[in-house]
Coordinates of C-alpha atoms in Angstrom, one line a residue:
X1 CA 58.7 -57.3 111.2
X2 CA 59.3 -59.1 107.9
X3 CA 56.4 -61.4 106.9
X4 CA 56.4 -64.5 104.8
X5 CA 54.8 -62.6 101.9
X6 CA 57.5 -59.9 102.2
X7 CA 60.2 -62.5 101.9
X8 CA 58.6 -64.0 98.9
X9 CA 58.3 -60.6 97.2
X10 CA 62.0 -59.9 98.0
X11 CA 63.0 -63.2 96.4
X12 CA 61.0 -62.3 93.3
X13 CA 62.8 -58.9 93.1
X14 CA 66.1 -60.7 93.3
X15 CA 65.0 -62.9 90.4
X16 CA 64.0 -59.8 88.4
X17 CA 67.5 -58.4 89.0
X18 CA 69.1 -61.7 87.7
X19 CA 66.9 -61.6 84.6
X20 CA 67.9 -58.1 83.8
X21 CA 71.5 -58.9 84.4
X22 CA 71.2 -61.5 81.6
X23 CA 70.2 -58.7 79.3
X24 CA 66.6 -59.9 79.1
X25 CA 63.8 -57.3 79.2
X26 CA 61.3 -58.6 81.7
X27 CA 58.5 -56.3 80.4
X28 CA 58.7 -56.2 76.6
X29 CA 56.5 -54.0 74.5
X30 CA 54.4 -56.7 72.7
X31 CA 54.2 -60.3 71.8
X32 CA 52.7 -61.9 68.7
X33 CA 50.4 -64.8 69.6
X34 CA 48.8 -66.9 66.9
X35 CA 46.0 -68.4 69.0
X36 CA 44.2 -68.0 72.4
X37 CA 44.4 -71.1 74.6
X38 CA 41.0 -72.2 73.6
X39 CA 41.7 -71.6 69.9
X40 CA 44.8 -73.8 70.3
X41 CA 42.7 -76.6 71.8
X42 CA 40.2 -76.3 69.0
X43 CA 43.1 -76.5 66.5
X44 CA 44.3 -79.6 68.1
X45 CA 40.9 -81.3 67.8
X46 CA 40.9 -80.3 64.1
X47 CA 44.3 -81.8 63.6
X48 CA 43.2 -85.1 65.3
X49 CA 40.2 -85.2 63.0
X50 CA 42.5 -84.8 60.0
X51 CA 41.0 -81.4 59.1
X52 CA 44.3 -79.5 59.4
X53 CA 48.0 -80.1 59.3
X54 CA 50.3 -79.9 62.3
X55 CA 51.4 -76.4 62.9
X56 CA 53.3 -74.5 65.6
X57 CA 51.3 -72.2 67.8
X58 CA 52.2 -69.2 69.9
X59 CA 50.1 -68.7 73.0
X60 CA 50.5 -66.3 75.9
X61 CA 49.0 -66.0 79.4
X62 CA 49.7 -66.2 83.2
X63 CA 51.3 -69.2 84.8
X64 CA 48.8 -70.6 87.3
X65 CA 50.5 -73.9 88.3
X66 CA 53.9 -75.6 88.0
X67 CA 54.3 -79.4 88.4
X68 CA 58.0 -80.4 88.0
X69 CA 58.7 -84.0 87.3
X70 CA 62.4 -84.5 87.0
X71 CA 63.6 -83.2 83.6
X72 CA 60.0 -82.2 82.6
X73 CA 57.8 -79.6 84.0
X74 CA 54.1 -79.2 83.3
X75 CA 52.7 -75.6 83.7
X76 CA 49.1 -74.4 83.5
X77 CA 48.8 -71.2 81.3
X78 CA 45.6 -69.1 81.6
X79 CA 44.5 -66.3 79.3
X80 CA 41.2 -64.5 78.8
X81 CA 39.6 -67.5 77.1
X82 CA 40.7 -70.3 79.4
X83 CA 43.7 -72.4 80.2
X84 CA 46.0 -74.9 78.5
X85 CA 48.8 -77.1 79.7
X86 CA 52.5 -76.5 78.8
X87 CA 55.2 -79.1 78.8
X88 CA 58.8 -77.8 79.2
X89 CA 61.6 -80.4 78.6
X90 CA 64.6 -79.0 80.4
X91 CA 67.1 -80.8 78.2
X92 CA 65.7 -79.0 75.1
X93 CA 66.3 -75.6 76.6
X94 CA 69.5 -73.6 76.0
X95 CA 71.6 -72.8 79.1
X96 CA 70.3 -69.2 79.0
X97 CA 66.7 -70.3 78.6
X98 CA 67.1 -72.8 81.4
X99 CA 68.4 -70.1 83.8
X100 CA 65.4 -68.0 82.8
X101 CA 63.0 -70.9 83.4
X102 CA 64.4 -71.4 86.9
X103 CA 63.5 -67.8 87.7
X104 CA 59.9 -68.1 86.6
X105 CA 57.2 -68.0 89.2
X106 CA 53.5 -68.7 89.4
X107 CA 51.8 -65.4 88.4
X108 CA 54.4 -64.6 85.7
X109 CA 53.0 -63.8 82.2
X110 CA 54.8 -65.7 79.4
X111 CA 54.5 -66.4 75.7
X112 CA 55.4 -69.8 74.4
X113 CA 55.7 -71.4 71.0
X114 CA 55.6 -75.1 70.2
X115 CA 53.5 -77.9 68.7
X116 CA 50.2 -79.2 70.1
X117 CA 49.6 -82.7 71.4
X118 CA 48.2 -84.7 74.3
X119 CA 49.8 -86.3 77.3
X120 CA 49.1 -90.0 78.2
X121 CA 46.1 -88.8 80.2
X122 CA 44.7 -87.0 77.2
X123 CA 45.4 -83.5 78.4
X124 CA 45.8 -80.9 75.5
X125 CA 49.3 -79.7 75.7
X126 CA 51.8 -77.3 74.0
X127 CA 55.2 -79.0 73.8
X128 CA 57.3 -75.8 74.3
X129 CA 60.2 -75.1 72.0
X130 CA 60.8 -71.6 73.1
X131 CA 59.3 -69.0 75.5
X132 CA 59.4 -65.3 76.3
X133 CA 58.9 -63.6 79.6
X134 CA 56.3 -60.9 79.1
X135 CA 55.7 -59.6 82.7
X136 CA 57.5 -60.7 85.9
X137 CA 55.0 -60.9 88.8
X138 CA 56.5 -59.4 91.9
X139 CA 53.7 -60.3 94.3
X140 CA 52.6 -63.9 95.0
X141 CA 49.1 -65.0 94.0
X142 CA 46.8 -66.5 96.7
X143 CA 47.7 -70.1 97.3
X144 CA 45.9 -72.3 94.8
X145 CA 44.3 -74.6 97.3
X146 CA 42.9 -71.6 99.2
X147 CA 42.0 -69.3 96.3
X148 CA 40.9 -65.8 97.3
X149 CA 38.1 -66.2 99.7
X150 CA 38.4 -63.0 101.8
X151 CA 35.3 -61.2 100.6
X152 CA 36.6 -57.7 101.4
X153 CA 39.9 -58.4 99.6
X154 CA 38.0 -59.8 96.6
X155 CA 36.2 -56.5 96.2
X156 CA 39.1 -54.2 97.0
X157 CA 41.5 -56.2 94.7
X158 CA 39.2 -57.4 92.0
X159 CA 42.2 -58.2 89.8
X160 CA 43.2 -60.9 92.2
X161 CA 39.7 -62.1 92.4
X162 CA 39.5 -62.5 88.7
X163 CA 42.9 -64.2 88.5
X164 CA 42.2 -66.6 91.4
X165 CA 38.5 -67.4 90.9
X166 CA 37.7 -68.0 87.2
X167 CA 33.9 -68.3 87.9
X168 CA 33.9 -64.6 88.9
X169 CA 35.0 -63.7 85.4
X170 CA 32.1 -65.8 84.0
X171 CA 29.7 -63.7 86.0
X172 CA 31.0 -60.5 84.4
X173 CA 30.9 -62.0 80.9
X174 CA 27.2 -62.7 81.5
X175 CA 26.7 -59.1 82.6
X176 CA 28.3 -57.8 79.4
X177 CA 26.1 -60.2 77.3
X178 CA 23.0 -59.1 79.2
X179 CA 23.7 -55.4 78.4
X180 CA 24.4 -56.3 74.8
X181 CA 21.1 -58.2 74.6
X182 CA 19.2 -55.3 76.0
X183 CA 20.7 -52.9 73.5
X184 CA 19.7 -55.3 70.7
X185 CA 16.2 -55.8 72.0
X186 CA 15.5 -52.0 72.2
X187 CA 17.3 -51.2 68.9
X188 CA 15.3 -53.8 67.1
X189 CA 12.1 -52.1 68.4
X190 CA 13.0 -48.7 67.0
X191 CA 14.4 -47.2 70.2
X192 CA 17.3 -44.6 69.8
X193 CA 20.1 -44.8 72.3
X194 CA 21.1 -41.3 73.6
X195 CA 23.3 -39.7 76.2
X196 CA 22.2 -37.2 78.8
X197 CA 24.2 -35.1 81.4
X198 CA 25.6 -36.7 84.5
X199 CA 26.1 -33.2 86.1
X200 CA 22.7 -31.6 86.6
X201 CA 21.7 -28.3 88.1
X202 CA 18.7 -29.9 90.0
X203 CA 18.2 -33.2 91.7
X204 CA 15.1 -34.3 89.7
X205 CA 13.7 -37.4 88.3
X206 CA 13.5 -39.6 91.4
X207 CA 13.1 -39.5 95.2
X208 CA 16.7 -39.9 96.3
X209 CA 19.4 -38.0 98.1
X210 CA 22.0 -36.8 95.5
X211 CA 25.8 -36.3 95.5
X212 CA 26.7 -32.6 95.2
X213 CA 29.8 -31.3 93.5
X214 CA 31.1 -27.8 92.6
X215 CA 32.0 -26.5 89.1
X216 CA 34.8 -24.0 89.7
X217 CA 34.7 -22.3 86.3
X218 CA 31.0 -21.7 86.6
X219 CA 31.1 -21.2 90.4
X220 CA 28.0 -23.3 90.6
X221 CA 26.9 -26.5 92.5
X222 CA 25.8 -29.5 90.5
X223 CA 24.3 -32.8 91.4
X224 CA 25.4 -36.1 90.1
X225 CA 22.3 -37.4 88.4
X226 CA 19.9 -39.5 90.4
X227 CA 18.0 -40.3 87.2
X228 CA 18.2 -39.3 83.5
X229 CA 14.4 -39.1 83.3
X230 CA 13.8 -35.4 82.9
X231 CA 16.4 -35.0 80.0
X232 CA 15.0 -38.1 78.2
X233 CA 11.5 -36.7 78.4
X234 CA 12.8 -33.4 76.9
X235 CA 13.8 -35.6 73.9
X236 CA 10.3 -37.0 73.7
X237 CA 9.0 -33.4 73.7
X238 CA 11.6 -32.6 71.0
X239 CA 10.2 -35.2 68.6
X240 CA 12.0 -38.5 69.3
X241 CA 9.3 -41.1 69.7
X242 CA 11.4 -43.8 71.4
X243 CA 14.6 -43.1 73.4
X244 CA 16.7 -45.0 75.9
X245 CA 19.9 -44.6 77.9
X246 CA 21.8 -47.2 79.7
X247 CA 24.3 -45.6 82.1
X248 CA 25.5 -44.8 85.6
X249 CA 23.3 -43.3 88.3
X250 CA 24.4 -41.9 91.6
X251 CA 22.4 -41.9 94.8
X252 CA 23.9 -40.8 98.2
X253 CA 22.1 -43.3 100.2
X254 CA 22.7 -46.6 102.0
X255 CA 24.9 -49.5 101.0
X256 CA 23.6 -53.1 101.3
X257 CA 23.5 -56.3 99.4
X258 CA 20.9 -54.6 97.0
X259 CA 22.3 -51.1 97.0
X260 CA 25.5 -49.4 95.7
X261 CA 25.8 -45.6 95.6
X262 CA 26.9 -45.9 91.9
X263 CA 24.9 -48.3 89.8
X264 CA 23.7 -48.9 86.2
X265 CA 20.2 -48.1 85.1
X266 CA 18.3 -48.5 81.9
X267 CA 15.7 -45.8 81.3
X268 CA 13.4 -45.8 78.2
X269 CA 10.6 -43.6 77.0
X270 CA 8.0 -44.4 74.4
X271 CA 5.6 -41.8 73.0
X272 CA 1.9 -42.8 72.6
X273 CA 2.3 -45.6 75.1
X274 CA 1.2 -46.1 78.7
X275 CA 2.3 -48.3 81.6
X276 CA 0.4 -51.3 80.2
X277 CA 2.5 -51.2 77.0
X278 CA 5.7 -50.8 79.1
X279 CA 4.6 -53.8 81.3
X280 CA 4.4 -56.0 78.3
X281 CA 7.7 -54.8 77.0
X282 CA 9.5 -55.5 80.3
X283 CA 8.4 -59.1 80.7
X284 CA 9.1 -59.8 77.0
X285 CA 12.6 -58.1 77.3
X286 CA 13.7 -60.0 80.4
X287 CA 12.5 -63.3 79.0
X288 CA 14.3 -62.7 75.6
X289 CA 17.5 -61.6 77.3
X290 CA 17.5 -64.8 79.4
X291 CA 16.9 -66.9 76.4
X292 CA 19.6 -65.2 74.4
X293 CA 22.3 -65.1 77.1
X294 CA 21.6 -68.3 79.2
X295 CA 19.5 -70.3 76.7
X296 CA 16.5 -70.2 79.1
X297 CA 14.1 -67.8 80.8
X298 CA 14.0 -70.1 83.9
X299 CA 16.8 -69.5 86.5
X300 CA 17.7 -70.4 90.0
X301 CA 18.1 -67.6 92.5
X302 CA 18.6 -67.9 96.2
X303 CA 17.3 -71.5 96.2
X304 CA 14.2 -70.6 94.3
X305 CA 13.4 -71.4 90.6
X306 CA 12.3 -68.2 88.9
X307 CA 10.3 -68.3 85.7
X308 CA 10.5 -65.1 83.6
X309 CA 8.2 -66.4 80.8
X310 CA 5.4 -64.0 80.2
X311 CA 2.8 -63.2 81.5
X312 CA 4.0 -62.3 85.0
X313 CA 1.8 -62.0 88.0
X314 CA 0.0 -58.7 88.5
X315 CA -1.2 -57.3 91.8
X316 CA -2.6 -53.9 92.8
X317 CA -0.4 -52.2 95.4
X318 CA -3.3 -51.7 97.9
X319 CA -4.2 -55.4 97.8
X320 CA -0.6 -56.5 98.1
X321 CA 0.0 -54.4 101.2
X322 CA -3.2 -55.7 102.8
X323 CA -2.2 -59.3 101.9
X324 CA 1.3 -59.1 103.4
X325 CA 0.9 -56.6 106.3
X326 CA -2.8 -56.4 107.1
X327 CA -2.8 -52.6 106.7
X328 CA -5.2 -50.9 104.3
X329 CA -3.6 -47.6 103.7
X330 CA -6.8 -46.1 102.4
X331 CA -8.1 -46.3 106.0
X332 CA -5.3 -43.9 107.1
X333 CA -5.7 -40.7 105.0
X334 CA -2.7 -38.9 106.6
X335 CA 0.8 -39.6 107.8
X336 CA 0.0 -39.4 111.5
X337 CA -2.8 -42.1 111.4
X338 CA -0.7 -44.4 109.2
X339 CA 2.3 -43.9 111.4
X340 CA 0.3 -44.9 114.5
X341 CA -0.9 -48.1 112.8
X342 CA 2.7 -49.0 111.8
X343 CA 3.9 -48.4 115.4
X344 CA 1.2 -50.7 116.5
X345 CA 2.9 -53.4 114.4
X346 CA 6.2 -52.7 116.2
X347 CA 7.8 -51.0 113.2
X348 CA 10.4 -48.4 113.6
X349 CA 9.0 -45.3 112.0
X350 CA 10.6 -41.9 111.3
X351 CA 8.3 -39.2 112.7
X352 CA 9.2 -36.8 109.9
X353 CA 8.3 -39.1 107.0
X354 CA 5.4 -38.3 104.7
X355 CA 2.5 -40.6 104.1
X356 CA 4.0 -41.6 100.7
X357 CA 7.3 -42.5 102.3
X358 CA 5.5 -44.5 105.0
X359 CA 3.6 -46.5 102.3
X360 CA 7.0 -47.1 100.6
X361 CA 8.3 -48.6 103.9
X362 CA 5.3 -50.9 104.0
X363 CA 6.2 -52.1 100.5
X364 CA 9.9 -52.7 101.3
X365 CA 9.2 -54.3 104.7
X366 CA 6.2 -56.5 104.0
X367 CA 5.6 -56.8 100.3
X368 CA 8.9 -56.9 98.5
X369 CA 10.5 -59.9 100.4
X370 CA 7.4 -62.1 99.5
X371 CA 7.6 -61.4 95.7
X372 CA 9.8 -64.3 94.6
X373 CA 8.3 -65.0 91.2
X374 CA 8.3 -62.1 88.7
X375 CA 5.5 -59.8 89.7
X376 CA 4.1 -56.4 88.7
X377 CA 2.7 -54.3 91.6
X378 CA 0.3 -51.7 90.1
X379 CA -1.3 -48.4 90.9
X380 CA 0.5 -46.3 93.6
X381 CA -0.7 -43.4 95.7
X382 CA -0.2 -40.1 93.9
X383 CA 2.0 -38.6 96.7
X384 CA 4.5 -41.5 96.1
X385 CA 4.8 -40.8 92.4
X386 CA 5.1 -37.1 91.5
X387 CA 6.0 -37.9 87.8
X388 CA 3.2 -40.3 87.0
X389 CA -0.2 -39.7 85.5
X390 CA -3.3 -40.3 87.7
X391 CA -5.8 -43.1 86.9
X392 CA -8.9 -41.8 85.2
X393 CA -11.1 -43.8 87.6
X394 CA -9.3 -42.8 90.8
X395 CA -7.3 -39.6 91.1
X396 CA -5.8 -40.7 94.4
X397 CA -3.7 -43.3 92.4
X398 CA -1.3 -43.1 89.5
X399 CA -0.6 -45.4 86.6
X400 CA 2.7 -46.8 87.9
X401 CA 4.1 -50.3 88.3
X402 CA 7.2 -51.7 90.0
X403 CA 8.5 -55.1 88.9
X404 CA 9.8 -57.5 91.5
X405 CA 11.6 -60.9 91.4
X406 CA 13.7 -62.8 93.9
X407 CA 12.4 -60.6 96.7
X408 CA 13.7 -57.3 95.3
X409 CA 12.6 -54.5 92.9
X410 CA 14.1 -54.7 89.5
X411 CA 12.0 -52.1 87.5
X412 CA 9.8 -49.0 87.9
X413 CA 7.6 -47.5 85.3
X414 CA 4.9 -44.8 84.8
X415 CA 2.4 -43.5 82.4
X416 CA 4.2 -40.2 82.4
X417 CA 2.5 -37.0 83.7
X418 CA 2.4 -34.5 80.8
X419 CA 0.2 -31.8 82.2
X420 CA 2.7 -28.9 83.0
X421 CA 0.4 -27.2 85.5
X422 CA -0.2 -30.3 87.5
X423 CA 3.5 -31.3 87.3
X424 CA 4.5 -28.0 88.9
X425 CA 2.0 -28.5 91.7
X426 CA 3.4 -32.0 92.3
X427 CA 7.0 -30.7 92.3
X428 CA 6.1 -28.0 94.8
X429 CA 4.4 -30.6 97.1
X430 CA 7.4 -32.9 96.8
X431 CA 9.7 -30.0 97.7
X432 CA 7.6 -29.1 100.7
X433 CA 7.6 -32.7 102.0
X434 CA 11.3 -33.1 101.6
X435 CA 12.0 -29.9 103.4
X436 CA 9.7 -31.1 106.2
X437 CA 11.9 -34.2 106.4
X438 CA 15.0 -32.1 106.7
X439 CA 16.2 -32.4 103.1
X440 CA 16.9 -29.0 101.6
X441 CA 17.4 -30.2 98.1
X442 CA 16.3 -28.4 94.9
X443 CA 14.0 -30.7 93.0
X444 CA 12.2 -28.3 90.7
X445 CA 13.6 -28.2 87.2
X446 CA 12.2 -25.0 85.7
X447 CA 13.5 -25.7 82.3
X448 CA 11.8 -29.1 82.2
X449 CA 8.5 -27.5 83.3
X450 CA 9.0 -25.0 80.4
X451 CA 9.6 -27.9 78.0
X452 CA 6.4 -29.6 79.2
X453 CA 4.5 -26.4 78.3
X454 CA 5.3 -27.0 74.6
X455 CA 3.5 -30.3 74.9
X456 CA 4.6 -33.9 75.5
X457 CA 2.6 -36.7 73.9
X458 CA 1.2 -39.5 76.1
X459 CA 4.3 -41.5 77.1
X460 CA 5.3 -44.7 78.9
X461 CA 8.5 -44.5 80.9
X462 CA 10.7 -47.3 82.3
X463 CA 13.6 -47.7 84.6
X464 CA 15.4 -51.1 85.1
X465 CA 18.2 -51.8 87.6
X466 CA 20.7 -53.6 85.5
X467 CA 22.8 -54.7 88.5
X468 CA 19.9 -56.4 90.2
X469 CA 18.7 -58.0 86.9
X470 CA 22.3 -59.5 86.5
X471 CA 22.1 -60.7 90.2
X472 CA 19.0 -62.7 89.3
X473 CA 20.4 -64.1 86.1
X474 CA 23.7 -65.2 87.7
X475 CA 22.3 -66.3 91.1
X476 CA 24.4 -63.8 93.0
X477 CA 23.2 -62.8 96.5
X478 CA 25.0 -59.4 96.6
X479 CA 25.1 -56.5 94.2
X480 CA 28.9 -56.3 94.9
X481 CA 29.3 -59.7 93.1
X482 CA 28.0 -58.1 89.8
X483 CA 29.8 -54.7 90.0
X484 CA 33.5 -54.9 89.1
X485 CA 34.5 -52.2 91.5
X486 CA 31.8 -51.7 94.2
X487 CA 32.0 -48.8 96.6
X488 CA 33.7 -49.8 99.9
X489 CA 34.4 -48.0 103.2
X490 CA 38.0 -46.7 103.2
X491 CA 40.3 -48.8 105.4
X492 CA 41.4 -47.1 108.6

C-alpha cells in the first residue's frame, strides 16, 4: 500500500528528473559562499551603522520554510550557524530559473546571491538575484508544526533530529566546548595528552563486563577496553609525571538513562599526588569548565539548582550509607550477613554477589539518588577498590572518592596502589570473586604487575564520565540526549 510519504517522495523524484532534463546538475561538486547566515546578518548591521558599504553576499543552506505571497516568496534558509530569510521576486527570475524554483522543496539545499536588507517587519533578508540548487532532498522533512518528537526516531535518525530541532544542535555544541575546556584546563596544568590501546589482552582497570573480539591474524581474543587505567599508569612508571586520555570506553552492561555501552571517559594520573589533590582538581575543573562554557558554575538540572563552586560537600562512605539506608556495613563483616540485612529491607539481592558488590548496591540504591548538590563520597572498603591504596589509619578502607551531582556519579578517583605484591594479591582476590559470581574473565595483567615492580611513585588517579557531566551542564535527563549516536536495540 502506497503511503502519503511514498507519494511525496515519488513527486520529488519526478522533480529531480525534470531538473536533470533541463541540463541542471542537482548535486554539484561545490559552491562558493561568501558568508554564513549569521555573518551575513552581522554584515547587514554594520552596513546600517555606516561601517561598511553595500555588497552582494552568497549564502547557502537548507530550505526550512516557504511562504508564497503572490509574485514574491519568502524562504527560511538554515546553515550551521543559524538561519536567514530569503526573498524571491518571481518576475526577476529568468524562465529557466522560475521553472527550477517551482521544483524546489522544503529540505532542498541551495546557494543564493543577492543584497542584504530588511522587510517592513525588520526581518534581515537576502533579496535574491540568483540561486543554485546544491542538493535535492528526496525525502520530506518532519512537518514544521510537529517537528521530530518521536524519541526513538530522533536517536536512530539523528540527522533528522538535528535538522528539525535546532536546540539539539546547541546541546552538542556545548558538549564540544566542554571537552575543549577540559583539554585546556589539563594542558595548562602540565598534563600530557596520550593515547592508549582500545584492544587489550586483559579486561583490567575497572570492575565491568567487557566486550570480547577476535584478532584473526594473531589468532587471539582481545577485550575492548573497560578503562585505560593500567596503560596510563605504565606511563607514570615510565617517567611521565602527569598524563591524561579522553576517549571511548566500552562496557558490556546495562542500558539506561545513565548508561550507554560505549561512552566517553577522562582519565588522568598525577605522580606525587593523592586523592585529596585530585579532589581539589576535580571541583576546580568542573567549576572552571562551567564558567568558560556557560558563563556560570551554577546550573539547573532536573528541577534543582546545582552549585559547582568549590568547595563541594564531603562525606565518608560509611556515614553516607548509614544516613540514607540505616545500614552500618561494618557490623556485617561478610557477604552472607550483609545480604541478610539487605533482604530484611526488602531489597532484591543476588546470592552470588561479594560483600563489595553488595556495598556498591547500597550506594546506588540509597546514597546516589540523594546526592543532588556536588558531593564527594570518601573512603571505600578495600574489597570494592582493588586498585586503590589503603588508608594508613584503617587498612580495611582505601583512599578513594566518588563525585556525585544531580543524583548520579560523575567521577571516581584513587590514591593509586603502587605496591606490586599487594596489587597481585588484590587481583587474585578480585578474580576469585568474579569467578564465584559466574564471570570467567581474565583481569590479571601480568605485564602491568611487572611494570609495577620497577617502581611507581605515589600517584593520584581520576576518571570522569564526560557524558554525565554534559548531561548536568545542559540539563538533559538522559545520556542519549548527549551522545550523537547512542546504542539502540535493533528494530525487529
